[in-house]
Amino acid sequence: MEIVEMSLGQLRKLLDNKEISALEMTKGFLGHIAQLDPEINAFITITEEEALFAAREADARIAKKEGITPLTGIPIAIKDNICTKGVKTTCGSKMLANFIPSYDATVVTKLKQAGAVLIGKTNLDEFAMGSSTESSYFGLTRNPWDLKRIPGGSSGGSAAAVAAGMVPLALGSDTGGSIRQPAAFCGIFGLKPTYGRVSRYGLVPYASSLDQVGPMARTAKDLAVLYHNISGYDPLDSTTVPLLPEKVNDLPQGLKGLRFGIPCESYDKKIDPGIKEKLLLVADLLEKAGCIPVEVSLPSLEYAAAIYYLIAFAEASSNLARYDGVRYGYRSEEQTDMISMFRQTREEGFGREVKRRILLGTCFLTPEYYEDYYLKAEKGRARMKKDFARAFLECEFMLTPTTTVVPNIIREKTDDLLSKYLSEVCTVAANLTGIPALTFPCGCINGLPVGAQLMARAGKEETLFRVASFIEGELGVVKGGIR
Amino acid sequence: MKYETIIGLEVHVELKTDSKLCCGCSTKFPAEPNTLTCPVCLGLPGALPVLNKKAIDLGITAGLALNCKISRECKFDRKQYFYPDLPKGYQITQFYAPICRTGWLKKEFPTGRRRIRITRIHLEEEAGRSYHSGAGIIDSDYSLLDYNRSSIPLIEIVTAPDLRSPREAKEFMEELKIILEYTGVSDCKMEEGSLRCDANISVRRQGDRELGKRAEVKNMNSFRAVEAALEYEAKRQIELLEQNTPLESEETRAWDEGNRETVFMRFKEKAYEYRYFPDPDLLPVIINDDWIKGIRNKLPELPNSKRERYIQEFRLPKDDAALISSSKPMAEFFEAVLKDYSGEPKNVSNWIIGDLVRLINQEKIEFHQIKLKPEALGQMLKILDQGVISSKIAKTVFEEMFYTGNKPEIIIKEQGLEQISDVQLIQEIVVKVMADHPQSIQDYLSGKKKAKSFLVGQVMKETKGKANPGIVNVLLEKELEKIKE
């Protein structure tokens, strides 16, 4: 087997047994990237020099048998909205095309401390606003399963890189499904952790109350390992929770007696019949393993998309105010005074979708609309939390589709904004309620991968890893696309 | 026609914390521009604020000192506007749920004692500082930015429109400053900008119930400027009223210290243009009873009640009590002296208000920097009361203590300053002095009473001021009487 197809555990064994050095491994992945990425365009920046340096350091650790973690010497890709000291962090935007952070995000610090090899920064929808990775200033990313199709988004670069074997692991960020939807479209695993479990310090914010950094991987176990390495309380992020990091090396197998909820609202008629079929298959497997299906009701799910967009756009309009051309990033040449500097810089520096969201969000926060839109959305959000809390009295986890469709052809649906926004219903609920949600591959339709989503109570990532790992074992690896 | 002036104040107070409101950067001032910054206070993408607990403590302290209700849930909002010295494009502040509400400050005005209501106190962060090459940002060739001040914690104290004259506004500010210094909330340096105030002012005809349209006056950089600016503005508004052209809409004006006038800046922004909303990066801070109790227990006695106590307990005159209680270190010094010294408290206040304040001003130092120990002053007063030294010598001893910090008994001993009360010795000197100055005796006998003082002075000179003046007087009198006879 080639290293590009191996799981973390297999790579670990090669390194620890000194069958291959971290340097050779990193070179191997860099070579794979050089071969595939011109076509896929998963990366905005490849940090070859830094990666080789980190690989040598990892080799030194391995030689001394000191400070070896599961990630020591393992190449990892980072979504390009996560700050890396001394390495461009563009957010896929002209606005930050040349922005080099002076500091590392907490998750990056943690990975570096673990000895991981950061190999490059991956493409995304501009400022993580989108679900197709078509809106990046650095060009679109293609789906390794079918290059005519989108990889999903906004963490499309990370999803494509992992799916194509350019890296075994990647970090994404998820505000309304930006890890899970591209993971599903690219046939890999992705986790949106419980809000507050992973530090946001250094994640360039889109919507602060919804954003979470999360892992993307090709196996459930790899996903869990990466999650455990990046999670935990961070004194630099007031919204992280001071809980001890969980320790899980081997995921427990038994699922007997676990109740899984099937929210009737998420299986409505808009869902692709092929996807529905796959889900029923998964449900069967769970039942056979001793899980108990329960039908649960989430009446407020109907409003999830509306609530999500009101809150996300409002927060985005504020979070993106700092890009004014004064201190860093793009500054328009077409300026004569302060006002025109602000106006032209933002006019030229942001793309269409970002401007659309800023304008709408600004509007939602004006007093004419604040109460009717923003406050009402916050009330809706509180209602959703209650609905979920009630549903989780009856089950330990829920099973839903990750997306209602398979990846579309590039540029095919760009104009149909409403259907694009609505296809995110299944994923946004987890962000609005703060609960963890995991997507796993559950088969293919016409050669395109399909994902299913598991959700659990806040802090119960372990349940999700257990279930996903079980199904992975039952279904075997879902293979396809270029590797 | 009589007019009434209605004034409310918005006072900005920089809090006395070591680090900023949302990051660990130092609040030192002055410092090289942009050296006290980090990703958080520079608003770099991805950086997140973390609240400074000390700032919340001081917010609570200010609230308790001003008799406010303390919010149990302290939440932060974003106030959004674009300006180059505002690095995030929004300011972290409190709009919907300020840390303190509905308090008051009791103040003795010439027209009587009144409560000035405090509407709210909220916590917020400072913006950076802009330095324009021209008059303002729009007409400057360039502007320089310093983000050292960015995110320094601040409270804004908003009063009800309860002040009735520019003088009252000034006196209120002075009182507020004393309280905030006392409680350690701020060092209140107006010249460094750590205490600033904007005033909302309107006028109406006496007897009218409705308030007139108000102007907000900014840029008043001293207490005197507060009074002068508001006097100017009140007069201007009264004139407008008399010409039947009162203010039509609310406006913001700036005090021009050079030309001594208020200048139109802009019509007032409506609050909604700031699009306030809860900051999702900061969770609500829950303030429980224990927290408040802890701060209340540490609250020092406030100047108002000290003043009262000095008058009641120590029988100080009103002015002495007011002056001494106006400065915390001075009041603490005063009280410390009285711990050792059981004589007349007025003696202590005399020395403090007189010689001590004079020397401090002369040396241009702050009260807390003095070398003089309160025990030393107490000891000196005891020695003085016992007649060991004269009050004239006491002044010398006091200066010596002020400059060296030495104990009075050591100074007196080393310099041989003890008073001479030996009658025989003084008698001899008196006789000698009289022999040396026959002309003065002639003068005295011919009715020039001043000549006696001259002779006393000569005796003191001979004894280097150490002779007991009472004894000198008595003995000299006796000798002169003898000659008369």
Short mmCIF file of N, CA and C in Angstrom, two decimals, chain B residues 350-475:
data_model
loop_
_atom_site.label_atom_id
_atom_site.label_comp_id
_atom_site.label_asym_id
_atom_site.label_seq_id
_atom_site.Cartn_x
_atom_site.Cartn_y
_atom_site.Cartn_z
N ASN B 350 -2.96 72.02 61.11
CA ASN B 350 -2.20 73.24 60.84
C ASN B 350 -0.85 72.94 60.17
N TRP B 351 -0.15 71.99 60.76
CA TRP B 351 1.17 71.64 60.20
C TRP B 351 1.03 71.06 58.79
N ILE B 352 0.00 70.25 58.58
CA ILE B 352 -0.17 69.62 57.26
C ILE B 352 -0.53 70.68 56.22
N ILE B 353 -1.57 71.45 56.53
CA ILE B 353 -2.05 72.43 55.56
C ILE B 353 -1.02 73.54 55.35
N GLY B 354 -0.30 73.89 56.42
CA GLY B 354 0.68 74.96 56.33
C GLY B 354 2.01 74.48 55.77
N ASP B 355 2.89 74.10 56.67
CA ASP B 355 4.27 73.83 56.26
C ASP B 355 4.41 72.65 55.30
N LEU B 356 3.67 71.59 55.57
CA LEU B 356 3.84 70.40 54.74
C LEU B 356 3.42 70.67 53.29
N VAL B 357 2.23 71.22 53.10
CA VAL B 357 1.76 71.49 51.74
C VAL B 357 2.69 72.48 51.04
N ARG B 358 3.18 73.48 51.82
CA ARG B 358 4.10 74.45 51.22
C ARG B 358 5.37 73.75 50.70
N LEU B 359 5.95 72.88 51.53
CA LEU B 359 7.18 72.19 51.13
C LEU B 359 6.94 71.25 49.95
N ILE B 360 5.79 70.57 49.97
CA ILE B 360 5.46 69.66 48.86
C ILE B 360 5.35 70.43 47.55
N ASN B 361 4.67 71.56 47.62
CA ASN B 361 4.53 72.38 46.41
C ASN B 361 5.88 72.91 45.96
N GLN B 362 6.67 73.33 46.95
CA GLN B 362 7.98 73.89 46.64
C GLN B 362 8.86 72.84 45.94
N GLU B 363 8.78 71.60 46.42
CA GLU B 363 9.63 70.56 45.86
C GLU B 363 8.98 69.87 44.66
N LYS B 364 7.78 70.27 44.33
CA LYS B 364 7.03 69.71 43.20
C LYS B 364 6.97 68.18 43.27
N ILE B 365 6.59 67.64 44.41
CA ILE B 365 6.42 66.20 44.53
C ILE B 365 4.95 65.89 44.87
N GLU B 366 4.62 64.62 44.86
CA GLU B 366 3.27 64.21 45.23
C GLU B 366 3.25 63.85 46.71
N PHE B 367 2.07 63.92 47.28
CA PHE B 367 1.97 63.69 48.72
C PHE B 367 2.54 62.34 49.13
N HIS B 368 2.24 61.32 48.30
CA HIS B 368 2.65 59.97 48.71
C HIS B 368 4.16 59.77 48.62
N GLN B 369 4.85 60.77 48.04
CA GLN B 369 6.31 60.61 47.89
C GLN B 369 7.10 61.17 49.08
N ILE B 370 6.43 61.78 50.05
CA ILE B 370 7.18 62.46 51.12
C ILE B 370 7.92 61.47 52.01
N LYS B 371 9.08 61.96 52.53
CA LYS B 371 9.88 61.14 53.43
C LYS B 371 9.36 61.22 54.86
N LEU B 372 8.72 62.33 55.17
CA LEU B 372 8.23 62.55 56.52
C LEU B 372 7.26 61.45 56.95
N LYS B 373 7.51 60.88 58.15
CA LYS B 373 6.63 59.83 58.67
C LYS B 373 5.61 60.46 59.61
N PRO B 374 4.38 59.97 59.57
CA PRO B 374 3.37 60.54 60.48
C PRO B 374 3.77 60.41 61.95
N GLU B 375 4.45 59.29 62.31
CA GLU B 375 4.85 59.12 63.72
C GLU B 375 5.81 60.23 64.12
N ALA B 376 6.67 60.63 63.15
CA ALA B 376 7.66 61.66 63.45
C ALA B 376 6.98 62.99 63.75
N LEU B 377 5.97 63.29 62.95
CA LEU B 377 5.26 64.55 63.21
C LEU B 377 4.56 64.50 64.57
N GLY B 378 3.95 63.34 64.86
CA GLY B 378 3.28 63.18 66.15
C GLY B 378 4.26 63.40 67.29
N GLN B 379 5.44 62.80 67.17
CA GLN B 379 6.47 62.92 68.18
C GLN B 379 6.91 64.38 68.36
N MET B 380 7.08 65.04 67.22
CA MET B 380 7.51 66.45 67.27
C MET B 380 6.48 67.31 68.00
N LEU B 381 5.21 67.02 67.70
CA LEU B 381 4.15 67.81 68.34
C LEU B 381 4.16 67.58 69.85
N LYS B 382 4.44 66.34 70.23
CA LYS B 382 4.50 66.03 71.67
C LYS B 382 5.62 66.84 72.31
N ILE B 383 6.79 66.82 71.68
CA ILE B 383 7.95 67.53 72.21
C ILE B 383 7.66 69.02 72.30
N LEU B 384 6.97 69.51 71.27
CA LEU B 384 6.62 70.94 71.24
C LEU B 384 5.68 71.27 72.41
N ASP B 385 4.68 70.41 72.59
CA ASP B 385 3.72 70.64 73.67
C ASP B 385 4.39 70.62 75.05
N GLN B 386 5.43 69.77 75.15
CA GLN B 386 6.12 69.68 76.44
C GLN B 386 7.04 70.87 76.67
N GLY B 387 7.21 71.71 75.66
CA GLY B 387 8.05 72.88 75.80
C GLY B 387 9.53 72.59 75.64
N VAL B 388 9.86 71.39 75.15
CA VAL B 388 11.26 71.06 74.95
C VAL B 388 11.85 71.92 73.82
N ILE B 389 11.02 72.19 72.80
CA ILE B 389 11.48 73.12 71.76
C ILE B 389 10.45 74.23 71.63
N SER B 390 10.87 75.30 71.02
CA SER B 390 9.94 76.41 70.77
C SER B 390 9.27 76.18 69.45
N SER B 391 8.19 76.89 69.19
CA SER B 391 7.51 76.67 67.91
C SER B 391 8.37 77.17 66.75
N LYS B 392 9.24 78.08 67.04
CA LYS B 392 10.13 78.55 65.98
C LYS B 392 11.13 77.45 65.61
N ILE B 393 11.71 76.84 66.65
CA ILE B 393 12.63 75.73 66.42
C ILE B 393 11.89 74.57 65.75
N ALA B 394 10.62 74.41 66.13
CA ALA B 394 9.83 73.33 65.55
C ALA B 394 9.81 73.43 64.03
N LYS B 395 9.74 74.65 63.54
CA LYS B 395 9.73 74.82 62.07
C LYS B 395 11.02 74.29 61.46
N THR B 396 12.14 74.55 62.13
CA THR B 396 13.43 74.05 61.65
C THR B 396 13.44 72.52 61.70
N VAL B 397 12.97 72.00 62.83
CA VAL B 397 12.94 70.54 62.98
C VAL B 397 12.06 69.92 61.90
N PHE B 398 10.92 70.56 61.67
CA PHE B 398 9.97 70.03 60.68
C PHE B 398 10.60 69.96 59.29
N GLU B 399 11.28 71.05 58.91
CA GLU B 399 11.92 71.06 57.58
C GLU B 399 12.96 69.95 57.49
N GLU B 400 13.71 69.78 58.59
CA GLU B 400 14.74 68.75 58.61
C GLU B 400 14.11 67.36 58.45
N MET B 401 13.00 67.16 59.17
CA MET B 401 12.30 65.88 59.07
C MET B 401 11.79 65.68 57.64
N PHE B 402 11.29 66.75 57.04
CA PHE B 402 10.74 66.67 55.69
C PHE B 402 11.81 66.25 54.68
N TYR B 403 12.99 66.84 54.82
CA TYR B 403 14.04 66.55 53.83
C TYR B 403 14.81 65.26 54.11
N THR B 404 14.94 64.90 55.41
CA THR B 404 15.76 63.72 55.72
C THR B 404 14.94 62.51 56.13
N GLY B 405 13.75 62.74 56.62
CA GLY B 405 12.96 61.63 57.13
C GLY B 405 13.42 61.19 58.51
N ASN B 406 14.30 61.95 59.12
CA ASN B 406 14.80 61.58 60.45
C ASN B 406 13.77 61.84 61.55
N LYS B 407 14.01 61.20 62.70
CA LYS B 407 13.11 61.39 63.84
C LYS B 407 13.41 62.72 64.51
N PRO B 408 12.41 63.38 65.09
CA PRO B 408 12.65 64.72 65.66
C PRO B 408 13.63 64.68 66.82
N GLU B 409 13.54 63.64 67.68
CA GLU B 409 14.43 63.65 68.85
C GLU B 409 15.89 63.58 68.41
N ILE B 410 16.15 62.88 67.33
CA ILE B 410 17.53 62.78 66.84
C ILE B 410 17.99 64.13 66.29
N ILE B 411 17.12 64.76 65.52
CA ILE B 411 17.47 66.07 64.95
C ILE B 411 17.76 67.07 66.08
N ILE B 412 16.89 67.07 67.08
CA ILE B 412 17.03 68.03 68.17
C ILE B 412 18.34 67.79 68.93
N LYS B 413 18.62 66.51 69.13
CA LYS B 413 19.81 66.18 69.88
C LYS B 413 21.07 66.53 69.09
N GLU B 414 21.09 66.07 67.84
CA GLU B 414 22.29 66.27 67.02
C GLU B 414 22.58 67.74 66.80
N GLN B 415 21.55 68.53 66.65
CA GLN B 415 21.78 69.93 66.35
C GLN B 415 21.68 70.81 67.59
N GLY B 416 21.49 70.18 68.72
CA GLY B 416 21.42 70.92 69.97
C GLY B 416 20.32 71.96 69.97
N LEU B 417 19.15 71.54 69.57
CA LEU B 417 18.07 72.50 69.40
C LEU B 417 17.15 72.58 70.62
N GLU B 418 17.49 71.85 71.67
CA GLU B 418 16.60 71.85 72.82
C GLU B 418 16.45 73.24 73.40
N GLN B 419 15.27 73.52 73.83
CA GLN B 419 14.96 74.85 74.35
C GLN B 419 15.72 75.10 75.66
N ILE B 420 16.21 76.34 75.82
CA ILE B 420 16.87 76.70 77.08
C ILE B 420 15.84 77.30 78.01
N SER B 421 15.61 76.62 79.14
CA SER B 421 14.66 77.15 80.12
C SER B 421 15.36 77.47 81.45
N ASP B 422 16.67 77.40 81.39
CA ASP B 422 17.47 77.66 82.58
C ASP B 422 17.43 79.16 82.89
N VAL B 423 16.73 79.56 83.97
CA VAL B 423 16.48 80.97 84.26
C VAL B 423 17.79 81.74 84.47
N GLN B 424 18.68 81.11 85.19
CA GLN B 424 19.96 81.76 85.48
C GLN B 424 20.72 82.11 84.19
N LEU B 425 20.76 81.11 83.33
CA LEU B 425 21.48 81.27 82.06
C LEU B 425 20.86 82.39 81.23
N ILE B 426 19.55 82.35 81.14
CA ILE B 426 18.86 83.36 80.34
C ILE B 426 19.05 84.74 80.95
N GLN B 427 18.99 84.78 82.29
CA GLN B 427 19.18 86.04 83.00
C GLN B 427 20.50 86.69 82.61
N GLU B 428 21.53 85.85 82.57
CA GLU B 428 22.86 86.37 82.22
C GLU B 428 22.86 86.97 80.82
N ILE B 429 22.21 86.27 79.92
CA ILE B 429 22.19 86.74 78.53
C ILE B 429 21.39 88.03 78.42
N VAL B 430 20.29 88.08 79.15
CA VAL B 430 19.45 89.28 79.11
C VAL B 430 20.27 90.49 79.57
N VAL B 431 20.98 90.29 80.63
CA VAL B 431 21.79 91.39 81.18
C VAL B 431 22.83 91.84 80.16
N LYS B 432 23.46 90.83 79.52
CA LYS B 432 24.50 91.13 78.53
C LYS B 432 23.91 91.91 77.36
N VAL B 433 22.77 91.45 76.87
CA VAL B 433 22.14 92.11 75.72
C VAL B 433 21.78 93.55 76.07
N MET B 434 21.27 93.74 77.29
CA MET B 434 20.88 95.09 77.68
C MET B 434 22.09 96.01 77.75
N ALA B 435 23.20 95.43 78.23
CA ALA B 435 24.42 96.23 78.30
C ALA B 435 24.90 96.61 76.91
N ASP B 436 24.72 95.71 75.97
CA ASP B 436 25.19 95.95 74.60
C ASP B 436 24.33 96.96 73.85
N HIS B 437 23.08 97.14 74.27
CA HIS B 437 22.17 97.99 73.49
C HIS B 437 21.54 99.09 74.36
N PRO B 438 22.33 100.00 74.85
CA PRO B 438 21.80 101.08 75.71
C PRO B 438 20.77 101.94 74.96
N GLN B 439 21.00 102.14 73.68
CA GLN B 439 20.08 102.98 72.89
C GLN B 439 18.66 102.41 72.92
N SER B 440 18.58 101.07 72.82
CA SER B 440 17.27 100.43 72.81
C SER B 440 16.56 100.63 74.13
N ILE B 441 17.33 100.62 75.19
CA ILE B 441 16.71 100.83 76.50
C ILE B 441 16.18 102.25 76.59
N GLN B 442 16.96 103.18 76.06
CA GLN B 442 16.51 104.58 76.03
C GLN B 442 15.20 104.66 75.25
N ASP B 443 15.21 104.04 74.10
CA ASP B 443 14.01 104.06 73.25
C ASP B 443 12.81 103.52 74.01
N TYR B 444 13.05 102.40 74.68
CA TYR B 444 11.95 101.76 75.40
C TYR B 444 11.41 102.70 76.49
N LEU B 445 12.34 103.29 77.19
CA LEU B 445 11.93 104.16 78.30
C LEU B 445 11.18 105.37 77.78
N SER B 446 11.55 105.82 76.57
CA SER B 446 10.84 106.98 76.02
C SER B 446 9.53 106.55 75.35
N GLY B 447 9.14 105.29 75.55
CA GLY B 447 7.78 104.90 75.13
C GLY B 447 7.72 104.04 73.86
N LYS B 448 8.89 103.74 73.24
CA LYS B 448 8.85 102.92 72.03
C LYS B 448 8.81 101.44 72.42
N LYS B 449 7.58 100.90 72.40
CA LYS B 449 7.40 99.52 72.86
C LYS B 449 8.15 98.53 71.96
N LYS B 450 8.30 98.90 70.69
CA LYS B 450 8.97 98.01 69.74
C LYS B 450 10.38 97.63 70.19
N ALA B 451 10.99 98.53 70.94
CA ALA B 451 12.37 98.30 71.36
C ALA B 451 12.48 97.04 72.18
N LYS B 452 11.40 96.71 72.88
CA LYS B 452 11.44 95.50 73.70
C LYS B 452 11.50 94.24 72.82
N SER B 453 10.71 94.27 71.77
CA SER B 453 10.75 93.12 70.86
C SER B 453 12.15 92.96 70.29
N PHE B 454 12.78 94.10 69.98
CA PHE B 454 14.13 94.03 69.44
C PHE B 454 15.07 93.33 70.42
N LEU B 455 14.89 93.68 71.68
CA LEU B 455 15.76 93.09 72.70
C LEU B 455 15.50 91.58 72.85
N VAL B 456 14.23 91.25 72.81
CA VAL B 456 13.89 89.82 72.87
C VAL B 456 14.57 89.09 71.71
N GLY B 457 14.47 89.69 70.54
CA GLY B 457 15.09 89.13 69.35
C GLY B 457 16.58 88.93 69.54
N GLN B 458 17.21 89.92 70.17
CA GLN B 458 18.66 89.82 70.39
C GLN B 458 19.00 88.65 71.33
N VAL B 459 18.15 88.46 72.34
CA VAL B 459 18.37 87.35 73.26
C VAL B 459 18.23 86.02 72.50
N MET B 460 17.21 85.96 71.68
CA MET B 460 17.00 84.74 70.90
C MET B 460 18.19 84.49 69.98
N LYS B 461 18.70 85.57 69.41
CA LYS B 461 19.84 85.46 68.51
C LYS B 461 21.05 84.89 69.26
N GLU B 462 21.26 85.44 70.43
CA GLU B 462 22.39 84.97 71.25
C GLU B 462 22.27 83.48 71.56
N THR B 463 21.03 83.02 71.75
CA THR B 463 20.82 81.60 72.11
C THR B 463 20.49 80.75 70.90
N LYS B 464 20.70 81.30 69.71
CA LYS B 464 20.34 80.64 68.44
C LYS B 464 18.88 80.19 68.45
N GLY B 465 18.03 81.01 69.04
CA GLY B 465 16.59 80.75 69.00
C GLY B 465 16.13 79.72 70.00
N LYS B 466 17.04 79.23 70.84
CA LYS B 466 16.65 78.13 71.71
C LYS B 466 16.07 78.57 73.05
N ALA B 467 16.27 79.84 73.40
CA ALA B 467 15.76 80.30 74.69
C ALA B 467 14.25 80.23 74.73
N ASN B 468 13.72 79.81 75.84
CA ASN B 468 12.27 79.76 76.00
C ASN B 468 11.74 81.18 75.95
N PRO B 469 10.96 81.53 74.91
CA PRO B 469 10.55 82.93 74.73
C PRO B 469 9.73 83.46 75.91
N GLY B 470 8.97 82.59 76.54
CA GLY B 470 8.17 83.02 77.71
C GLY B 470 9.10 83.53 78.80
N ILE B 471 10.13 82.74 79.10
CA ILE B 471 11.05 83.12 80.18
C ILE B 471 11.81 84.38 79.81
N VAL B 472 12.24 84.44 78.54
CA VAL B 472 12.95 85.64 78.07
C VAL B 472 12.11 86.87 78.33
N ASN B 473 10.87 86.80 77.95
CA ASN B 473 9.95 87.93 78.10
C ASN B 473 9.84 88.39 79.55
N VAL B 474 9.61 87.40 80.41
CA VAL B 474 9.43 87.71 81.82
C VAL B 474 10.67 88.38 82.40
N LEU B 475 11.83 87.77 82.09
CA LEU B 475 13.07 88.28 82.66
C LEU B 475 13.40 89.67 82.13
#
